[in-house]
Amino acid sequence: MAEPSNKTILLMDMEGSGRRRDSEQSVIHRMLYTVLHETLSAAAIEPTEYRSEDRGDGVFVLIHPAVPKPALLRALLTATPEQLVSTNRLAAEDARIRLRIVVHTGEVALDEFGAVGADLVHAFRLLDAPGLRKELATTSEPSVLCVSDAVYQGVVRHAHPGVRPEHFHPLTIDSKEGATLTGWYHDNSRPHTGTVRSEQPAAESIASTVPARATATVSESERSADAARVPALHTRTGNFFFGTASVAGDAIAGDKHVGTGPAKSAQQRGLEGTGQ
């Protein structure tokens, strides 16, 4: 069995494609790939940084983890709807398309038959969720984006430029495997006012268990000495870290790259794990 590696998983599925005639299927199939390629281009994702597999009425794409997820989400929230509106404007009414879109991240193995992995199944369960189908059916927008809880917690909730967490709303489904899955769909017509679950930082969790008398005995000089031993982390957009650091345990959630050297452009990013 091929060993898995981390990928960003992008799924797109056309609404109501099974009701189309064969002649229309051919037209909307080309339209789907036009929208996909324009989206990837808007996110500055090179052809060597992803592989795609056709699903007839949809497509799924595996993207190299070095590609910043905020850039992909911004493109899906802006370039994708704009391209859909532009493409549909030139098409007959029966040949217009609307999309359900899912973004997840996880481990995927590639063999001679294609891609396999529980995280890939997870993404497809979100794509087929009745709640997501309902959101697309009730909105006037040409697409609806849903991210997995892993992407929400690791990327969306940090409010990167162009990605507003208050516009994402929770979606819970019971999968065929019996597990309860959580996704977050985008709807900018109303803000999300509920409590957003987030991981409590390890330092805060530990501090909450220490009596006040014990914490009060730590001197200012000891705090300064401890702070001096903590290395600086240099960050760029997304979940990637550059510089030299020593991290005890696993206090950084999501994908992470720790190393030295300047940030790389899309053309210079490592391409390990991609297949053409």
mmCIF file of C-alpha atoms in Angstrom:
data_model
loop_
_atom_site.group_PDB
_atom_site.id
_atom_site.type_symbol
_atom_site.label_atom_id
_atom_site.label_comp_id
_atom_site.label_asym_id
_atom_site.label_seq_id
_atom_site.Cartn_x
_atom_site.Cartn_y
_atom_site.Cartn_z
ATOM 1 C CA MET A 1 0.000 0.000 0.000
ATOM 2 C CA ALA A 2 1.228 3.501 -0.868
ATOM 3 C CA GLU A 3 2.102 5.645 2.120
ATOM 4 C CA PRO A 4 -0.094 8.733 2.615
ATOM 5 C CA SER A 5 1.102 12.314 2.646
ATOM 6 C CA ASN A 6 -0.595 15.532 3.611
ATOM 7 C CA LYS A 7 -2.656 17.330 0.971
ATOM 8 C CA THR A 8 -5.188 20.105 0.754
ATOM 9 C CA ILE A 9 -8.377 18.551 -0.641
ATOM 10 C CA LEU A 10 -10.620 20.624 -2.931
ATOM 11 C CA LEU A 11 -13.950 19.226 -4.178
ATOM 12 C CA MET A 12 -16.386 20.796 -6.631
ATOM 13 C CA ASP A 13 -19.771 19.350 -7.607
ATOM 14 C CA MET A 14 -22.372 20.713 -10.015
ATOM 15 C CA GLU A 15 -25.947 21.080 -8.855
ATOM 16 C CA GLY A 16 -28.538 19.045 -10.775
ATOM 17 C CA SER A 17 -26.153 17.802 -13.461
ATOM 18 C CA GLY A 18 -27.921 14.420 -13.687
ATOM 19 C CA ARG A 19 -31.019 16.117 -15.121
ATOM 20 C CA ARG A 20 -29.109 17.486 -18.114
ATOM 21 C CA ARG A 21 -29.117 15.987 -21.619
ATOM 22 C CA ASP A 22 -25.864 14.536 -22.949
ATOM 23 C CA SER A 23 -25.328 17.543 -25.207
ATOM 24 C CA GLU A 24 -25.635 19.838 -22.185
ATOM 25 C CA GLN A 25 -23.395 17.602 -20.072
ATOM 26 C CA SER A 26 -20.520 18.200 -22.458
ATOM 27 C CA VAL A 27 -20.970 21.970 -22.264
ATOM 28 C CA ILE A 28 -21.215 22.219 -18.471
ATOM 29 C CA HIS A 29 -18.250 19.850 -18.096
ATOM 30 C CA ARG A 30 -16.040 22.311 -19.971
ATOM 31 C CA MET A 31 -17.494 25.193 -17.963
ATOM 32 C CA LEU A 32 -16.611 23.426 -14.706
ATOM 33 C CA TYR A 33 -12.960 23.105 -15.687
ATOM 34 C CA THR A 34 -12.827 26.718 -16.845
ATOM 35 C CA VAL A 35 -13.999 27.804 -13.391
ATOM 36 C CA LEU A 36 -11.556 25.429 -11.673
ATOM 37 C CA HIS A 37 -8.525 26.624 -13.633
ATOM 38 C CA GLU A 38 -9.409 30.289 -13.128
ATOM 39 C CA THR A 39 -9.760 29.666 -9.386
ATOM 40 C CA LEU A 40 -6.389 27.925 -9.099
ATOM 41 C CA SER A 41 -4.762 30.664 -11.158
ATOM 42 C CA ALA A 42 -6.246 33.343 -8.882
ATOM 43 C CA ALA A 43 -4.708 31.518 -5.908
ATOM 44 C CA ALA A 44 -1.293 31.481 -7.677
ATOM 45 C CA ILE A 45 -1.275 27.669 -7.685
ATOM 46 C CA GLU A 46 1.014 26.275 -10.382
ATOM 47 C CA PRO A 47 0.002 23.225 -12.487
ATOM 48 C CA THR A 48 2.865 21.296 -10.879
ATOM 49 C CA GLU A 49 1.401 21.900 -7.410
ATOM 50 C CA TYR A 50 -1.833 19.964 -7.836
ATOM 51 C CA ARG A 51 -3.423 16.922 -9.440
ATOM 52 C CA SER A 52 -7.092 16.586 -10.374
ATOM 53 C CA GLU A 53 -9.443 13.663 -10.968
ATOM 54 C CA ASP A 54 -12.701 13.937 -12.885
ATOM 55 C CA ARG A 55 -15.980 12.801 -11.312
ATOM 56 C CA GLY A 56 -18.342 13.372 -14.246
ATOM 57 C CA ASP A 57 -20.545 15.914 -12.476
ATOM 58 C CA GLY A 58 -17.642 17.229 -10.442
ATOM 59 C CA VAL A 59 -13.919 17.213 -9.834
ATOM 60 C CA PHE A 60 -11.599 16.715 -6.903
ATOM 61 C CA VAL A 61 -8.178 18.256 -6.590
ATOM 62 C CA LEU A 62 -5.225 17.399 -4.349
ATOM 63 C CA ILE A 63 -3.022 20.427 -3.685
ATOM 64 C CA HIS A 64 0.509 20.454 -2.299
ATOM 65 C CA PRO A 65 0.500 21.496 1.381
ATOM 66 C CA ALA A 66 3.088 24.227 0.717
ATOM 67 C CA VAL A 67 0.338 26.241 -1.006
ATOM 68 C CA PRO A 68 -1.112 28.685 1.572
ATOM 69 C CA LYS A 69 -4.702 27.797 2.383
ATOM 70 C CA PRO A 70 -5.789 31.435 2.914
ATOM 71 C CA ALA A 71 -4.891 32.156 -0.721
ATOM 72 C CA LEU A 72 -7.047 29.233 -1.885
ATOM 73 C CA LEU A 73 -9.976 30.297 0.307
ATOM 74 C CA ARG A 74 -9.785 33.900 -0.919
ATOM 75 C CA ALA A 75 -9.897 32.687 -4.526
ATOM 76 C CA LEU A 76 -12.880 30.422 -3.803
ATOM 77 C CA LEU A 77 -14.740 33.295 -2.145
ATOM 78 C CA THR A 78 -14.046 35.857 -4.867
ATOM 79 C CA ALA A 79 -12.701 34.516 -8.171
ATOM 80 C CA THR A 80 -14.934 31.423 -8.271
ATOM 81 C CA PRO A 81 -18.303 33.234 -7.964
ATOM 82 C CA GLU A 82 -17.161 35.928 -10.373
ATOM 83 C CA GLN A 83 -16.085 33.345 -12.940
ATOM 84 C CA LEU A 84 -19.365 31.454 -12.522
ATOM 85 C CA VAL A 85 -21.395 34.616 -13.095
ATOM 86 C CA SER A 86 -19.318 35.501 -16.165
ATOM 87 C CA THR A 87 -19.514 31.981 -17.605
ATOM 88 C CA ASN A 88 -23.236 31.582 -16.942
ATOM 89 C CA ARG A 89 -24.005 34.942 -18.535
ATOM 90 C CA LEU A 90 -22.790 33.565 -21.878
ATOM 91 C CA ALA A 91 -24.583 30.222 -21.532
ATOM 92 C CA ALA A 92 -28.159 29.193 -22.273
ATOM 93 C CA GLU A 93 -30.360 28.868 -19.197
ATOM 94 C CA ASP A 94 -30.266 25.054 -19.359
ATOM 95 C CA ALA A 95 -26.452 25.083 -19.462
ATOM 96 C CA ARG A 96 -25.747 27.260 -16.447
ATOM 97 C CA ILE A 97 -23.960 25.736 -13.455
ATOM 98 C CA ARG A 98 -23.924 26.206 -9.699
ATOM 99 C CA LEU A 99 -21.370 24.578 -7.418
ATOM 100 C CA ARG A 100 -21.050 23.024 -3.991
ATOM 101 C CA ILE A 101 -17.419 23.354 -2.902
ATOM 102 C CA VAL A 102 -15.568 21.698 -0.026
ATOM 103 C CA VAL A 103 -12.047 22.309 1.313
ATOM 104 C CA HIS A 104 -10.456 19.840 3.733
ATOM 105 C CA THR A 105 -6.905 18.880 4.689
ATOM 106 C CA GLY A 106 -5.497 15.495 5.577
ATOM 107 C CA GLU A 107 -3.548 12.397 4.670
ATOM 108 C CA VAL A 108 -4.084 10.919 1.197
ATOM 109 C CA ALA A 109 -2.337 7.968 -0.427
ATOM 110 C CA LEU A 110 -1.862 7.663 -4.179
ATOM 111 C CA ASP A 111 -1.659 4.303 -5.939
ATOM 112 C CA GLU A 112 -2.049 3.072 -9.512
ATOM 113 C CA PHE A 113 -5.841 3.432 -9.270
ATOM 114 C CA GLY A 114 -6.037 6.913 -7.766
ATOM 115 C CA ALA A 115 -6.344 8.514 -4.332
ATOM 116 C CA VAL A 116 -7.501 6.833 -1.132
ATOM 117 C CA GLY A 117 -7.772 7.776 2.534
ATOM 118 C CA ALA A 118 -10.209 8.411 5.381
ATOM 119 C CA ASP A 119 -9.689 12.169 5.091
ATOM 120 C CA LEU A 120 -10.750 12.039 1.443
ATOM 121 C CA VAL A 121 -13.906 10.150 2.438
ATOM 122 C CA HIS A 122 -14.511 12.804 5.123
ATOM 123 C CA ALA A 123 -14.406 15.540 2.471
ATOM 124 C CA PHE A 124 -16.880 13.718 0.212
ATOM 125 C CA ARG A 125 -19.279 13.205 3.149
ATOM 126 C CA LEU A 126 -19.323 16.982 3.656
ATOM 127 C CA LEU A 127 -19.869 17.547 -0.078
ATOM 128 C CA ASP A 128 -22.911 15.238 -0.074
ATOM 129 C CA ALA A 129 -24.411 16.646 3.143
ATOM 130 C CA PRO A 130 -28.144 17.437 2.763
ATOM 131 C CA GLY A 131 -27.600 20.668 4.672
ATOM 132 C CA LEU A 132 -25.023 21.871 2.150
ATOM 133 C CA ARG A 133 -27.305 20.975 -0.758
ATOM 134 C CA LYS A 134 -30.083 22.948 0.927
ATOM 135 C CA GLU A 135 -27.848 26.006 1.391
ATOM 136 C CA LEU A 136 -27.043 26.090 -2.328
ATOM 137 C CA ALA A 137 -30.702 25.565 -3.248
ATOM 138 C CA THR A 138 -31.842 28.495 -1.101
ATOM 139 C CA THR A 139 -29.163 31.035 -1.989
ATOM 140 C CA SER A 140 -29.057 33.295 -5.027
ATOM 141 C CA GLU A 141 -25.271 32.925 -5.179
ATOM 142 C CA PRO A 142 -23.790 30.630 -7.882
ATOM 143 C CA SER A 143 -21.763 28.610 -5.339
ATOM 144 C CA VAL A 144 -21.526 27.738 -1.682
ATOM 145 C CA LEU A 145 -18.238 26.976 0.054
ATOM 146 C CA CYS A 146 -17.899 24.613 3.009
ATOM 147 C CA VAL A 147 -14.671 24.016 4.935
ATOM 148 C CA SER A 148 -14.002 21.149 7.309
ATOM 149 C CA ASP A 149 -13.622 21.803 11.021
ATOM 150 C CA ALA A 150 -9.875 21.220 10.649
ATOM 151 C CA VAL A 151 -9.617 24.021 8.082
ATOM 152 C CA TYR A 152 -11.899 26.276 10.104
ATOM 153 C CA GLN A 153 -9.900 25.858 13.314
ATOM 154 C CA GLY A 154 -6.512 26.019 11.598
ATOM 155 C CA VAL A 155 -7.168 28.818 9.102
ATOM 156 C CA VAL A 156 -10.583 30.481 8.998
ATOM 157 C CA ARG A 157 -10.982 31.434 12.658
ATOM 158 C CA HIS A 158 -7.678 33.346 12.557
ATOM 159 C CA ALA A 159 -9.279 35.925 10.221
ATOM 160 C CA HIS A 160 -6.627 36.102 7.509
ATOM 161 C CA PRO A 161 -7.128 38.962 5.025
ATOM 162 C CA GLY A 162 -10.193 38.286 2.893
ATOM 163 C CA VAL A 163 -11.397 35.411 5.106
ATOM 164 C CA ARG A 164 -13.977 36.557 7.669
ATOM 165 C CA PRO A 165 -14.842 33.866 10.251
ATOM 166 C CA GLU A 166 -18.130 35.563 11.210
ATOM 167 C CA HIS A 167 -19.479 34.653 7.762
ATOM 168 C CA PHE A 168 -18.970 30.913 8.323
ATOM 169 C CA HIS A 169 -21.752 28.897 9.942
ATOM 170 C CA PRO A 170 -21.597 25.410 11.504
ATOM 171 C CA LEU A 171 -23.000 22.404 9.675
ATOM 172 C CA THR A 172 -23.235 19.032 11.445
ATOM 173 C CA ILE A 173 -23.909 15.736 9.693
ATOM 174 C CA ASP A 174 -24.059 12.080 10.688
ATOM 175 C CA SER A 175 -21.797 10.131 8.344
ATOM 176 C CA LYS A 176 -22.453 6.620 7.016
ATOM 177 C CA GLU A 177 -19.641 5.400 9.250
ATOM 178 C CA GLY A 178 -21.539 6.565 12.347
ATOM 179 C CA ALA A 179 -19.287 9.520 13.156
ATOM 180 C CA THR A 180 -20.614 13.066 13.515
ATOM 181 C CA LEU A 181 -18.818 15.446 11.165
ATOM 182 C CA THR A 182 -18.675 19.225 11.419
ATOM 183 C CA GLY A 183 -18.268 21.620 8.531
ATOM 184 C CA TRP A 184 -18.539 25.394 8.196
ATOM 185 C CA TYR A 185 -20.381 26.864 5.196
ATOM 186 C CA HIS A 186 -19.945 30.427 4.000
ATOM 187 C CA ASP A 187 -22.873 32.850 3.932
ATOM 188 C CA ASN A 188 -22.006 36.546 4.055
ATOM 189 C CA SER A 189 -25.639 37.649 4.178
ATOM 190 C CA ARG A 190 -25.717 37.154 7.951
ATOM 191 C CA PRO A 191 -23.027 37.049 10.662
ATOM 192 C CA HIS A 192 -22.494 33.990 12.804
ATOM 193 C CA THR A 193 -23.309 35.001 16.373
ATOM 194 C CA GLY A 194 -22.875 31.663 18.124
ATOM 195 C CA THR A 195 -19.897 30.629 20.211
ATOM 196 C CA VAL A 196 -17.020 29.443 18.061
ATOM 197 C CA ARG A 197 -15.200 26.436 19.462
ATOM 198 C CA SER A 198 -11.452 26.819 19.562
ATOM 199 C CA GLU A 199 -8.534 24.988 21.060
ATOM 200 C CA GLN A 200 -7.376 26.398 24.430
ATOM 201 C CA PRO A 201 -3.649 27.180 24.279
ATOM 202 C CA ALA A 202 -1.590 24.719 26.297
ATOM 203 C CA ALA A 203 -0.081 27.489 28.412
ATOM 204 C CA GLU A 204 -3.519 28.772 29.426
ATOM 205 C CA SER A 205 -4.724 25.259 30.206
ATOM 206 C CA ILE A 206 -1.754 24.587 32.482
ATOM 207 C CA ALA A 207 -2.015 27.996 34.177
ATOM 208 C CA SER A 208 -5.666 27.383 35.013
ATOM 209 C CA THR A 209 -4.695 24.331 37.099
ATOM 210 C CA VAL A 210 -2.006 26.136 39.156
ATOM 211 C CA PRO A 211 -3.144 27.799 42.415
ATOM 212 C CA ALA A 212 -2.852 31.586 42.520
ATOM 213 C CA ARG A 213 -0.377 31.407 45.431
ATOM 214 C CA ALA A 214 1.985 29.225 43.381
ATOM 215 C CA THR A 215 1.941 31.493 40.342
ATOM 216 C CA ALA A 216 2.492 34.551 42.509
ATOM 217 C CA THR A 217 5.814 33.194 43.784
ATOM 218 C CA VAL A 218 7.460 33.335 40.359
ATOM 219 C CA SER A 219 9.826 36.282 40.353
ATOM 220 C CA GLU A 220 10.092 38.844 37.592
ATOM 221 C CA SER A 221 13.699 37.808 36.933
ATOM 222 C CA GLU A 222 12.647 34.184 36.453
ATOM 223 C CA ARG A 223 9.958 35.236 33.969
ATOM 224 C CA SER A 224 12.511 37.289 32.042
ATOM 225 C CA ALA A 225 14.938 34.367 31.965
ATOM 226 C CA ASP A 226 12.246 32.017 30.689
ATOM 227 C CA ALA A 227 11.186 34.488 28.001
ATOM 228 C CA ALA A 228 14.795 34.828 26.817
ATOM 229 C CA ARG A 229 14.977 31.109 26.180
ATOM 230 C CA VAL A 230 11.922 31.140 23.860
ATOM 231 C CA PRO A 231 12.940 31.452 20.166
ATOM 232 C CA ALA A 232 11.235 33.901 17.848
ATOM 233 C CA LEU A 233 8.944 32.460 15.191
ATOM 234 C CA HIS A 234 8.813 34.256 11.863
ATOM 235 C CA THR A 235 5.495 33.808 10.085
ATOM 236 C CA ARG A 236 4.009 34.428 6.704
ATOM 237 C CA THR A 237 0.462 34.135 5.382
ATOM 238 C CA GLY A 238 -1.022 30.710 6.112
ATOM 239 C CA ASN A 239 0.055 27.953 8.481
ATOM 240 C CA PHE A 240 3.765 27.966 7.586
ATOM 241 C CA PHE A 241 6.645 28.966 9.869
ATOM 242 C CA PHE A 242 10.147 30.006 8.849
ATOM 243 C CA GLY A 243 13.194 30.442 11.066
ATOM 244 C CA THR A 244 14.766 28.161 13.648
ATOM 245 C CA ALA A 245 12.600 27.062 16.562
ATOM 246 C CA SER A 246 12.414 24.384 19.222
ATOM 247 C CA VAL A 247 8.853 23.522 20.188
ATOM 248 C CA ALA A 248 8.074 21.197 23.101
ATOM 249 C CA GLY A 249 5.200 18.846 22.358
ATOM 250 C CA ASP A 250 2.787 19.821 19.586
ATOM 251 C CA ALA A 251 1.503 23.258 20.526
ATOM 252 C CA ILE A 252 1.024 24.443 16.937
ATOM 253 C CA ALA A 253 -2.208 23.247 15.298
ATOM 254 C CA GLY A 254 -2.577 22.471 11.607
ATOM 255 C CA ASP A 255 0.013 22.068 8.851
ATOM 256 C CA LYS A 256 3.411 23.440 9.822
ATOM 257 C CA HIS A 257 6.787 23.850 8.209
ATOM 258 C CA VAL A 258 9.737 24.787 10.476
ATOM 259 C CA GLY A 259 13.043 25.579 8.845
ATOM 260 C CA THR A 260 15.400 28.337 7.787
ATOM 261 C CA GLY A 261 15.727 30.591 4.804
ATOM 262 C CA PRO A 262 13.481 33.189 3.121
ATOM 263 C CA ALA A 263 9.912 32.561 2.019
ATOM 264 C CA LYS A 264 9.611 30.869 -1.357
ATOM 265 C CA SER A 265 7.473 31.888 -4.293
ATOM 266 C CA ALA A 266 4.950 29.553 -5.891
ATOM 267 C CA GLN A 267 7.534 28.542 -8.501
ATOM 268 C CA GLN A 268 10.101 27.674 -5.823
ATOM 269 C CA ARG A 269 7.862 25.692 -3.459
ATOM 270 C CA GLY A 270 8.775 22.036 -2.967
ATOM 271 C CA LEU A 271 6.758 19.693 -5.118
ATOM 272 C CA GLU A 272 7.159 16.466 -3.184
ATOM 273 C CA GLY A 273 3.991 14.388 -3.116
ATOM 274 C CA THR A 274 2.325 15.792 -6.221
ATOM 275 C CA GLY A 275 1.431 13.527 -9.051
ATOM 276 C CA GLN A 276 0.589 14.523 -12.563
#
